[in-house]
Coordinates of C-alpha atoms in Angstrom, one line a residue:
M604 CA -158.0 95.3 26.6
S605 CA -161.6 95.6 27.7
E606 CA -161.7 92.0 28.7
A607 CA -159.5 92.8 31.8
H608 CA -162.4 94.8 33.2
H609 CA -165.0 92.0 32.9
P610 CA -165.2 88.6 34.7
E611 CA -164.5 85.5 32.7
P612 CA -167.7 84.3 31.0
G613 CA -169.3 81.1 32.4
F614 CA -169.5 77.8 30.6
I615 CA -172.9 78.4 29.2
Q616 CA -172.1 81.9 27.9
K617 CA -168.7 80.8 26.5
Y618 CA -169.7 77.5 24.9
I619 CA -173.5 77.3 24.5
F620 CA -174.6 80.9 23.7
S621 CA -171.2 82.1 22.3
V622 CA -170.9 84.6 19.6
D623 CA -167.4 83.5 18.7
H624 CA -167.4 82.2 15.2
K625 CA -165.1 79.3 16.2
V626 CA -167.4 78.0 18.9
I627 CA -170.4 78.4 16.6
G628 CA -168.6 76.5 13.9
I629 CA -167.9 73.7 16.3
Q630 CA -171.5 73.8 17.5
Y631 CA -172.6 73.4 13.8
G632 CA -170.1 70.7 13.3
I633 CA -171.0 68.5 16.2
T634 CA -174.8 69.0 15.7
S635 CA -174.6 68.3 12.0
L636 CA -172.5 65.1 12.5
V637 CA -175.1 63.9 15.0
F638 CA -177.9 64.5 12.5
L639 CA -175.9 62.8 9.8
F640 CA -175.5 59.7 12.0
L641 CA -179.3 59.8 12.8
G642 CA -180.1 60.1 9.1
F643 CA -177.8 57.2 8.3
C644 CA -179.5 55.1 11.0
L645 CA -182.9 55.7 9.3
M646 CA -181.4 54.4 6.0
M647 CA -180.0 51.3 7.8
L648 CA -183.6 50.6 9.0
M649 CA -184.8 51.0 5.4
R650 CA -182.2 48.6 4.1
W651 CA -183.5 45.8 6.3
Q652 CA -187.0 46.1 4.7
L653 CA -185.4 46.3 1.2
A654 CA -183.2 43.2 1.8
F655 CA -185.7 41.1 3.7
P656 CA -189.2 42.5 2.9
G657 CA -191.9 41.4 5.3
E658 CA -189.5 39.9 7.8
A659 CA -189.4 40.9 11.4
M660 CA -186.5 43.2 12.3
P661 CA -184.4 42.2 15.3
L662 CA -184.0 44.7 18.1
A663 CA -185.3 47.8 16.2
G664 CA -188.7 46.1 15.7
K665 CA -189.2 46.3 19.5
I666 CA -188.1 49.9 19.7
F667 CA -190.3 51.3 16.9
T668 CA -193.5 49.5 17.9
N669 CA -195.8 52.1 16.2
G670 CA -194.1 51.6 12.9
M671 CA -193.3 47.9 13.3
P672 CA -196.0 45.9 14.9
G673 CA -194.6 42.4 15.5
G674 CA -191.2 43.8 14.3
V675 CA -192.4 44.0 10.6
M676 CA -192.1 47.4 9.1
L677 CA -195.3 49.1 7.9
P678 CA -195.4 50.8 4.5
E679 CA -196.3 54.2 6.1
F680 CA -193.3 54.0 8.4
Y681 CA -191.0 53.0 5.5
N682 CA -192.2 56.1 3.6
S683 CA -191.5 58.3 6.7
L684 CA -188.0 56.8 6.9
G685 CA -187.3 57.7 3.3
A686 CA -188.6 61.2 3.5
M687 CA -186.8 62.0 6.7
H688 CA -183.5 60.3 5.6
G689 CA -183.2 62.6 2.6
T690 CA -184.3 65.7 4.6
I691 CA -182.0 65.1 7.5
M692 CA -178.9 64.2 5.4
I693 CA -179.2 67.2 3.1
F694 CA -180.7 70.0 5.1
L695 CA -179.6 69.0 8.6
G696 CA -176.4 67.3 7.8
V697 CA -174.3 68.1 4.7
V698 CA -175.3 71.8 4.2
P699 CA -174.8 72.8 7.9
L700 CA -171.5 70.9 8.1
G701 CA -170.1 72.3 4.8
V702 CA -171.3 75.9 5.3
G703 CA -172.2 76.2 8.9
A704 CA -169.2 74.4 10.4
F705 CA -166.4 74.8 8.0
G706 CA -167.5 78.2 6.7
N707 CA -168.0 79.6 10.2
Y708 CA -164.8 78.3 11.6
L709 CA -162.5 78.9 8.7
V710 CA -163.6 81.9 6.6
P711 CA -162.7 84.6 9.2
L712 CA -159.4 82.9 9.9
M713 CA -158.6 82.6 6.2
V714 CA -159.4 86.2 5.4
G715 CA -157.6 87.6 8.5
A716 CA -160.7 88.8 10.3
P717 CA -161.2 88.7 14.1
D718 CA -164.7 87.3 13.8
M719 CA -167.8 87.2 11.5
A720 CA -169.2 90.5 10.4
F721 CA -172.4 90.0 12.6
P722 CA -171.5 87.7 15.5
K723 CA -175.0 87.8 17.2
L724 CA -176.6 87.1 13.8
N725 CA -174.2 84.2 13.5
A726 CA -175.3 82.7 16.9
A727 CA -178.9 83.2 15.9
S728 CA -178.4 81.3 12.6
Y729 CA -177.2 78.3 14.7
W730 CA -180.0 78.3 17.1
V731 CA -182.7 78.7 14.4
Y732 CA -181.1 75.7 12.7
F733 CA -181.1 73.7 16.0
V734 CA -184.8 74.5 16.6
G735 CA -185.7 73.5 13.0
G736 CA -183.9 70.2 13.5
M737 CA -185.7 69.5 16.8
I738 CA -189.0 70.2 15.1
M739 CA -188.2 67.7 12.4
L740 CA -187.2 65.0 14.9
A741 CA -190.2 65.7 17.1
S742 CA -192.5 64.7 14.2
F743 CA -191.5 61.0 14.7
F744 CA -193.4 61.0 18.1
I745 CA -196.7 62.5 17.0
P746 CA -199.8 60.4 15.9
G747 CA -199.3 59.4 12.3
G748 CA -195.5 59.8 12.5
A749 CA -193.1 61.9 10.6
A750 CA -193.5 63.3 7.0
N751 CA -194.1 60.5 4.5
S752 CA -194.4 62.3 1.2
G753 CA -190.7 62.1 0.2
W754 CA -188.0 64.6 0.8
T755 CA -189.4 66.6 -2.2
S756 CA -192.8 66.9 -0.5
Y757 CA -194.8 66.9 -3.8
P758 CA -198.4 68.0 -3.6
P759 CA -201.2 67.0 -3.7
L760 CA -200.0 64.0 -1.6
S761 CA -198.1 66.2 0.8
V762 CA -201.1 68.5 1.4
I763 CA -203.4 65.6 2.4
A764 CA -200.7 63.7 4.4
T765 CA -200.6 63.2 8.1
A766 CA -199.6 65.9 10.7
G767 CA -195.9 65.1 10.3
Q768 CA -195.9 67.0 7.0
T769 CA -196.9 70.1 8.9
Y770 CA -193.9 69.7 11.2
W771 CA -191.7 69.1 8.1
L772 CA -192.8 72.4 6.6
V773 CA -192.4 74.4 9.8
G774 CA -189.0 72.8 10.3
M775 CA -188.0 73.7 6.7
V776 CA -188.9 77.4 7.3
F777 CA -186.6 77.4 10.3
L778 CA -183.7 75.7 8.4
I779 CA -184.0 78.0 5.4
T780 CA -184.0 81.1 7.6
S781 CA -180.9 79.8 9.3
S782 CA -179.2 79.4 6.0
L783 CA -180.1 82.9 4.9
L784 CA -178.7 84.4 8.1
G785 CA -175.5 82.4 7.7
S786 CA -175.0 83.2 4.0
V787 CA -175.4 87.0 4.5
N788 CA -172.8 86.8 7.3
I789 CA -170.3 84.9 5.2
L790 CA -170.7 87.2 2.2
V791 CA -170.3 90.4 4.3
T792 CA -167.3 89.0 6.1
I793 CA -165.5 88.1 2.9
I794 CA -166.3 91.4 1.2
Q795 CA -165.7 93.8 4.2
L796 CA -163.3 92.1 6.7
R797 CA -160.4 90.9 4.5
A798 CA -156.9 91.7 5.9
P799 CA -154.8 94.5 4.4
G800 CA -153.3 93.2 1.2
L801 CA -155.7 90.4 0.7
S802 CA -157.3 91.1 -2.6
F803 CA -160.0 88.9 -4.1
F804 CA -157.5 87.0 -6.2
K805 CA -155.3 86.3 -3.2
L806 CA -158.1 84.6 -1.4
P807 CA -157.7 80.8 -0.8
F808 CA -160.0 78.8 -3.1
F809 CA -161.9 77.5 -0.1
V810 CA -163.1 81.1 0.6
W811 CA -164.1 81.5 -3.0
A812 CA -166.1 78.3 -2.8
Q813 CA -167.9 79.6 0.3
F814 CA -168.5 82.9 -1.4
V815 CA -170.3 81.4 -4.4
T816 CA -172.1 78.9 -2.1
S817 CA -173.5 81.7 0.0
F818 CA -174.8 83.5 -3.1
L819 CA -176.6 80.4 -4.1
L820 CA -178.2 80.0 -0.7
L821 CA -179.2 83.7 -0.7
L822 CA -180.8 83.5 -4.1
A823 CA -182.2 80.0 -4.2
F824 CA -183.6 79.4 -0.7
P825 CA -186.3 82.2 -0.6
P826 CA -188.4 80.6 -3.4
L827 CA -188.6 77.4 -1.4
E828 CA -189.3 79.2 1.8
A829 CA -192.2 81.0 0.1
A830 CA -193.4 77.7 -1.4
G831 CA -193.2 76.0 2.1
I832 CA -195.4 78.7 3.6
L833 CA -197.9 78.4 0.8
Q834 CA -198.0 74.6 1.2
L835 CA -198.5 75.1 4.9
M836 CA -201.4 77.4 4.2
D837 CA -202.9 74.7 1.9
R838 CA -202.7 72.3 4.8
V839 CA -203.9 74.4 7.7
A840 CA -205.8 77.3 6.2
G841 CA -207.8 75.7 3.4
T842 CA -206.1 77.6 0.6
S843 CA -205.3 75.9 -2.8
F844 CA -202.1 77.2 -4.1
F845 CA -201.0 73.7 -5.1
M846 CA -204.3 71.8 -4.9
P847 CA -206.1 71.4 -8.2
S848 CA -209.9 71.2 -8.3
G849 CA -211.6 67.9 -8.9
L850 CA -209.4 65.7 -6.7
V851 CA -210.9 62.5 -5.4
V852 CA -209.2 60.8 -2.4
S853 CA -210.4 57.4 -1.2
N854 CA -213.5 57.7 -3.4
T855 CA -214.4 61.0 -1.8
P856 CA -214.3 64.2 -3.8
M857 CA -212.4 67.0 -2.1
E858 CA -213.9 70.4 -1.7
I859 CA -211.3 72.7 -3.1
A860 CA -212.3 76.2 -4.0
G861 CA -209.4 77.4 -6.1
G862 CA -207.7 76.0 -9.1
G863 CA -204.2 75.3 -7.7
N864 CA -201.3 73.9 -9.6
A865 CA -199.2 71.0 -8.2
I866 CA -196.6 71.6 -10.9
L867 CA -195.9 75.1 -9.5
W868 CA -194.5 73.4 -6.3
Q869 CA -192.1 71.4 -8.4
H870 CA -190.8 74.6 -10.2
L871 CA -190.3 76.4 -6.8
F872 CA -188.8 73.3 -5.2
W873 CA -186.3 72.5 -8.0
F874 CA -185.4 76.1 -8.5
L875 CA -183.8 75.7 -5.1
A876 CA -182.9 72.1 -5.2
H877 CA -180.6 72.1 -8.2
P878 CA -178.5 75.0 -6.9
E879 CA -178.7 73.0 -3.7
V880 CA -176.6 70.3 -5.4
Y881 CA -173.8 72.8 -5.8
V882 CA -174.4 74.1 -2.2
L883 CA -173.5 70.5 -1.3
I884 CA -170.5 70.1 -3.6
L885 CA -168.8 73.6 -3.8
P886 CA -167.7 73.6 -0.1
A887 CA -166.4 70.1 -0.7
I888 CA -164.4 71.2 -3.7
G889 CA -163.0 74.1 -1.7
I890 CA -161.9 71.7 1.1
I891 CA -160.4 69.2 -1.4
T892 CA -158.4 72.0 -3.1
E893 CA -156.8 73.2 0.1
I894 CA -155.8 69.6 1.0
I895 CA -154.5 68.7 -2.4
V896 CA -152.4 71.8 -2.7
A897 CA -150.9 71.5 0.8
N898 CA -150.0 67.8 0.2
T899 CA -148.6 68.1 -3.3
R900 CA -146.3 71.0 -2.2
K901 CA -146.7 72.9 -5.4
P902 CA -148.9 75.9 -6.4
L903 CA -152.5 75.3 -7.5
Y904 CA -152.6 74.9 -11.3
G905 CA -155.1 77.3 -12.9
Y906 CA -156.1 79.2 -9.8
K907 CA -158.1 81.9 -11.8
T908 CA -159.6 79.2 -14.1
L909 CA -160.9 77.4 -11.1
I910 CA -162.5 80.6 -9.7
Y911 CA -164.1 81.5 -13.0
S912 CA -165.4 77.9 -13.3
V913 CA -167.2 77.9 -9.9
I914 CA -168.7 81.4 -10.6
F915 CA -170.0 80.1 -14.0
L916 CA -171.2 76.9 -12.3
G917 CA -173.1 79.0 -9.7
L918 CA -174.8 81.1 -12.4
M919 CA -175.7 78.2 -14.6
S920 CA -177.2 76.3 -11.7
F921 CA -180.2 78.5 -11.8
L922 CA -181.0 77.6 -15.5
V923 CA -181.2 73.8 -15.3
W924 CA -183.9 73.1 -12.6
A925 CA -186.5 71.7 -15.0
H926 CA -184.4 68.7 -16.1
H927 CA -185.9 67.2 -12.9
M928 CA -189.3 67.7 -14.5
F929 CA -189.2 66.2 -18.0
M930 CA -192.0 63.8 -17.0
T931 CA -194.4 66.7 -16.3
G932 CA -195.2 67.0 -20.0
M933 CA -193.4 70.2 -20.9
G934 CA -193.1 71.1 -24.6
T935 CA -190.1 70.0 -26.7
T936 CA -188.8 73.6 -26.9
M937 CA -188.5 73.9 -23.1
S938 CA -187.2 70.3 -22.9
N939 CA -184.4 71.2 -25.4
F940 CA -183.5 74.3 -23.5
F941 CA -183.0 72.5 -20.2
Q942 CA -181.2 69.6 -22.0
V943 CA -178.7 72.1 -23.5
T944 CA -178.1 74.0 -20.2
T945 CA -177.6 70.7 -18.4
M946 CA -174.9 69.7 -20.9
I947 CA -173.3 73.2 -20.6
I948 CA -173.2 73.0 -16.8
S949 CA -171.1 69.8 -16.9
I950 CA -168.3 71.8 -18.6
P951 CA -167.1 73.7 -15.5
S952 CA -167.3 70.5 -13.4
V953 CA -164.9 68.9 -15.9
V954 CA -162.6 72.0 -15.7
I955 CA -162.5 71.8 -11.9
L956 CA -161.6 68.1 -11.9
T957 CA -159.0 68.7 -14.7
V958 CA -157.3 71.5 -12.7
L959 CA -157.1 69.4 -9.6
I960 CA -155.7 66.4 -11.4
I961 CA -153.1 68.6 -13.2
T962 CA -152.1 70.0 -9.8
L963 CA -151.2 66.5 -8.7
W964 CA -148.9 66.1 -11.7
G965 CA -145.3 66.2 -10.6
G966 CA -146.1 66.9 -7.0
S967 CA -144.3 65.5 -4.0
I968 CA -147.5 63.9 -2.7
R969 CA -148.0 63.1 1.0
F970 CA -150.5 60.2 1.4
N971 CA -151.9 61.1 4.8
V972 CA -155.5 60.5 5.8
P973 CA -156.9 63.9 4.6
M974 CA -155.1 63.4 1.3
L975 CA -156.5 59.8 0.9
F976 CA -160.1 61.1 1.2
A977 CA -159.3 64.0 -1.1
L978 CA -157.8 61.8 -3.8
T979 CA -160.8 59.4 -3.6
F980 CA -163.2 62.4 -4.0
L981 CA -162.0 63.0 -7.5
P982 CA -163.1 59.7 -9.2
M983 CA -166.2 59.5 -7.0
F984 CA -167.4 62.9 -8.0
A985 CA -166.5 62.1 -11.6
I986 CA -168.7 59.0 -11.5
G987 CA -171.5 61.1 -10.0
G988 CA -171.2 63.6 -12.8
L989 CA -171.0 61.1 -15.7
T990 CA -174.0 59.1 -14.5
G991 CA -176.0 62.3 -14.3
L992 CA -175.6 63.1 -18.0
P993 CA -178.3 60.5 -19.1
L994 CA -180.7 62.1 -16.6
G995 CA -180.3 65.5 -18.3
L996 CA -181.5 64.1 -21.7
T997 CA -185.2 63.7 -22.2
A998 CA -185.0 60.4 -24.1
S999 CA -183.0 58.5 -21.4
D1000 CA -184.5 60.3 -18.4
I1001 CA -188.0 59.0 -19.3
Y1002 CA -186.6 55.5 -18.7
F1003 CA -184.4 56.3 -15.7
H1004 CA -186.7 58.7 -13.9
D1005 CA -187.7 57.4 -10.4
T1006 CA -185.5 54.3 -10.7
Y1007 CA -182.6 53.3 -8.5
Y1008 CA -180.3 54.8 -11.2
V1009 CA -181.2 58.2 -9.9
I1010 CA -180.4 57.2 -6.3
G1011 CA -177.0 55.8 -7.4
H1012 CA -176.2 58.9 -9.4
F1013 CA -177.2 61.4 -6.7
H1014 CA -175.5 59.6 -3.9
Y1015 CA -172.2 59.3 -5.8
V1016 CA -172.2 63.1 -5.8
V1017 CA -173.2 63.5 -2.2
A1018 CA -172.0 60.5 -0.3
P1019 CA -168.6 59.5 -1.6
G1020 CA -168.4 62.9 -3.1
S1021 CA -169.4 65.6 -0.5
L1022 CA -169.1 63.4 2.6
F1023 CA -165.6 62.2 1.7
A1024 CA -164.5 65.8 1.3
L1025 CA -166.0 66.7 4.6
F1026 CA -164.2 63.8 6.3
A1027 CA -161.0 65.0 4.7
G1028 CA -161.6 68.5 6.0
I1029 CA -162.3 67.2 9.5
Y1030 CA -159.0 65.2 9.6
Y1031 CA -157.2 68.2 8.1
W1032 CA -158.4 71.0 10.3
Y1033 CA -159.0 69.0 13.5
P1034 CA -155.4 69.9 14.7
K1035 CA -156.2 73.6 14.4
A1036 CA -159.3 73.3 16.6
A1037 CA -158.1 70.7 19.1
G1038 CA -154.3 71.1 19.1
R1039 CA -154.0 67.3 18.5
K1040 CA -154.1 65.1 15.4
M1041 CA -156.6 62.3 15.0
S1042 CA -155.1 58.8 14.9
S1043 CA -153.6 58.1 11.4
F1044 CA -154.0 54.3 11.8
W1045 CA -157.7 54.4 12.7
G1046 CA -158.2 57.2 10.1
K1047 CA -156.9 54.8 7.4
V1048 CA -159.1 52.0 8.7
H1049 CA -162.1 54.3 8.5
F1050 CA -161.0 55.4 5.0
Y1051 CA -160.4 52.0 3.4
G1052 CA -163.5 50.5 5.0
S1053 CA -165.7 53.4 3.9
V1054 CA -164.4 53.4 0.3
V1055 CA -165.1 49.7 -0.2
S1056 CA -168.5 49.8 1.6
I1057 CA -169.8 52.9 -0.1
N1058 CA -169.0 51.6 -3.6
L1059 CA -170.7 48.3 -2.8
I1060 CA -173.8 50.3 -1.8
F1061 CA -174.2 52.7 -4.8
F1062 CA -172.6 51.1 -7.8
P1063 CA -175.1 48.2 -7.8
M1064 CA -177.9 50.7 -7.7
L1065 CA -176.9 51.9 -11.2
F1066 CA -177.6 48.3 -12.4
Q1067 CA -180.9 48.1 -10.5
G1068 CA -181.9 51.3 -12.3
L1069 CA -180.9 49.9 -15.7
A1070 CA -183.1 46.9 -14.8
G1071 CA -186.0 49.3 -14.3
L1072 CA -186.4 48.9 -10.5
N1073 CA -188.4 51.8 -9.2
R1074 CA -187.2 53.7 -6.1
R1075 CA -189.5 54.3 -3.1
L1076 CA -190.9 50.7 -3.4
Y1077 CA -191.7 49.3 0.0
D1078 CA -191.3 45.8 -1.3
P1079 CA -188.9 45.6 -4.3
T1080 CA -189.8 41.9 -5.0
F1081 CA -193.4 42.8 -5.7
Y1082 CA -192.6 43.2 -9.4
A1083 CA -190.8 40.5 -11.4
N1084 CA -187.9 42.7 -12.5
G1085 CA -187.2 43.5 -8.8
A1086 CA -187.5 39.9 -7.7
A1087 CA -184.9 38.9 -10.3
I1088 CA -182.3 41.2 -8.9
Q1089 CA -183.1 40.9 -5.2
D1090 CA -179.6 39.6 -4.4
L1091 CA -178.3 43.0 -5.2
N1092 CA -180.5 44.5 -2.4
V1093 CA -179.1 42.0 0.1
L1094 CA -175.5 42.9 -1.0
I1095 CA -176.3 46.7 -0.7
S1096 CA -177.8 46.3 2.7
I1097 CA -174.9 44.3 4.1
A1098 CA -172.5 47.0 2.7
A1099 CA -174.6 49.7 4.3
W1100 CA -174.5 48.1 7.7
S1101 CA -170.7 47.6 7.4
L1102 CA -170.4 51.3 6.4
G1103 CA -172.2 52.2 9.6
A1104 CA -169.7 50.1 11.6
F1105 CA -166.8 52.0 10.1
Q1106 CA -168.4 55.3 11.1
L1107 CA -168.3 54.1 14.7
I1108 CA -164.5 54.0 14.3
F1109 CA -164.5 57.6 13.1
I1110 CA -166.7 58.7 16.0
A1111 CA -164.4 57.0 18.6
N1112 CA -161.3 58.5 16.9
F1113 CA -162.9 61.9 16.8
F1114 CA -163.6 62.1 20.5
L1115 CA -160.7 60.1 21.9
S1116 CA -158.2 62.2 20.0
M1117 CA -159.2 65.2 21.9
K1118 CA -157.4 63.7 24.9
F1119 CA -155.1 61.1 23.5
G1120 CA -154.2 62.5 20.0
K1121 CA -150.6 63.5 19.2
K1122 CA -150.0 67.1 20.1
V1123 CA -149.1 69.4 17.2
N1124 CA -147.6 72.8 16.6
D1125 CA -149.5 75.7 15.0
N1126 CA -148.9 74.6 11.5
P1127 CA -148.6 70.7 11.4
W1128 CA -149.2 70.5 7.6
E1129 CA -146.8 73.3 6.8
A1130 CA -149.5 75.1 4.9
T1131 CA -149.5 78.7 3.6
T1132 CA -152.9 80.1 4.3
L1133 CA -153.7 82.5 7.2
E1134 CA -155.5 80.1 9.5
W1135 CA -152.3 78.2 10.1
Q1136 CA -150.5 81.4 11.2
T1137 CA -152.6 81.7 14.4
P1138 CA -152.0 80.1 17.8
T1139 CA -153.6 76.6 18.2
P1140 CA -156.4 76.6 19.0
P1141 CA -157.0 80.2 17.9
P1142 CA -157.8 82.7 20.8
H1143 CA -160.7 85.1 20.9
G1144 CA -160.0 87.6 18.1
N1145 CA -158.0 84.9 16.3
F1146 CA -154.7 86.7 15.6
L1147 CA -152.1 88.0 18.1
Q1148 CA -151.4 90.9 15.7
D1149 CA -153.3 92.0 12.7
P1150 CA -152.1 90.1 9.7
V1151 CA -150.9 91.9 6.5
V1152 CA -151.0 89.7 3.4
C1153 CA -147.9 89.9 1.1
R1154 CA -148.5 87.1 -1.4
G1155 CA -151.0 84.6 -2.9
P1156 CA -152.4 81.6 -1.1
Y1157 CA -150.3 78.8 -2.5
E1158 CA -146.6 79.7 -2.5
Y1159 CA -145.1 76.2 -2.3
S1160 CA -141.6 75.1 -3.5
V1161 CA -140.5 78.6 -4.4
P1162 CA -137.0 78.4 -5.9
G1163 CA -134.2 79.8 -3.6
E1164 CA -136.3 79.7 -0.4
A1165 CA -135.0 78.0 2.8
K1166 CA -138.3 76.1 3.2
D1167 CA -140.8 74.7 0.7
Y1168 CA -143.6 77.0 1.6
L1169 CA -144.2 80.7 2.3
P1170 CA -147.1 81.8 4.5
Q1171 CA -149.3 84.5 3.0
N1172 CA -148.3 87.0 5.7
E1173 CA -144.5 86.5 5.4
E1174 CA -142.1 88.4 3.3
S1175 CA -139.8 86.4 1.0
T1176 CA -136.4 85.6 2.4
R1177 CA -135.0 84.8 -1.1
S1178 CA -131.6 86.5 -1.8
E1179 CA -131.3 89.1 -4.5
Q1180 CA -128.9 86.9 -6.5
V1181 CA -131.5 84.2 -6.8
A1182 CA -134.2 86.7 -7.6

């Protein structure tokens, strides 16, 4: 009612500095997709060097003259590409897309809230993220280039590295602050702003996934933020939190007063970075669950089992971090502890996959584009999980550590795992945000091309790792074992470039469908959850009238009902005789 007394907000206020959770979700979505594409481009540059080491790169060699004199990539530039590829894809791409975009846009709609609990804090979280991203990108244009100490930023190398590492640390402080603001907002929104009748065990599983993810962000990110500030002090203020005494760099002893500990950084980093794996995967599992249930037209099997599994997964994720650190020389007792916890944490992942596969059993499956991506997620995530088990055991990890096997394992979880789920979510909820569907034909071209290409990239890496090929090598043919399997690098690079081409199809489909896509009604997938009971696109305040929840989130194929789904806010129309 108050809006009638105020002029319509201008474009900048409405779409740039908006406090509406839907606009902020779209801002997160577009920005994170741009960052994902940029991070992917860095990887495609790296793949040229790995496939054709020492050869001049066409076109790009003329653009990046500082890193490629004569078109040939310098080792320092290659290291910067590797460090920034990992950083951008994880911290600027997948996490902001899964939590910032999907969480912001959908959580208030799914819990029946008019907006986030703290709208201005929500806007601040986006702009802090945006500034952090710009600082990261700006580091490419300073003397010495971007950070080149790996995405893990291990000291002492990272402390004595070029100025790009300082930009990396400042950017990380901004990104972590953004995630903390966003996670607090999501938690309070879910706890305090649920619609009448919406108890915790009537929440859609996507909301539960965001709930647990936000707790992980809130508890795991502060140690890394503290560590980042301490490393920044080591670089600019002469402290020695992570710098041990007695270091010699280029035959010159370093004057370091304190007795710092480089291993301390690894503990602080991996205490975040293992829960971070589940920050990447839990929103993806939430998305996949909503799509699978809507497209099998039957209730979710084991709803509470799934919830207990992700809660247990979240708790256990804080007890496995040192399986990344078996090579640091920890004692056998500690090694055994982290081996056991790593094996235990695989159990809820198996439960989650089992629940989703059983949900498919006997369903009337609709094979639309979101469902194709969702179904493919299941075996891809399973491959990622299974290949991770040898890395959780000391005996096998000593061999596999820092080989391409680790890259293959991790990317199976994050690339065909998380990213396929995020693509599924974009195709699925795009009609709610835009009022039109993305092209099904071009969506399937994007899907089939991506599935083939992405497996040709990461599956051969497992064999490279078995052959002992170290990752982060500027020239993989330098060692005999790498030269013997160089053909695999050529195959992987060609597949990576073809994967990039298929993403151009997705980008064109995404933007062209805003104008030319097929118009849809408010609930094109005939789904049950509250976000589909709003107008399309949802107005400011989301709901025309306050929703009251009458049932659980997945009432499909209820016997005796006129239609095969019952929205959460609708009473049953079933006759008393049938009841």
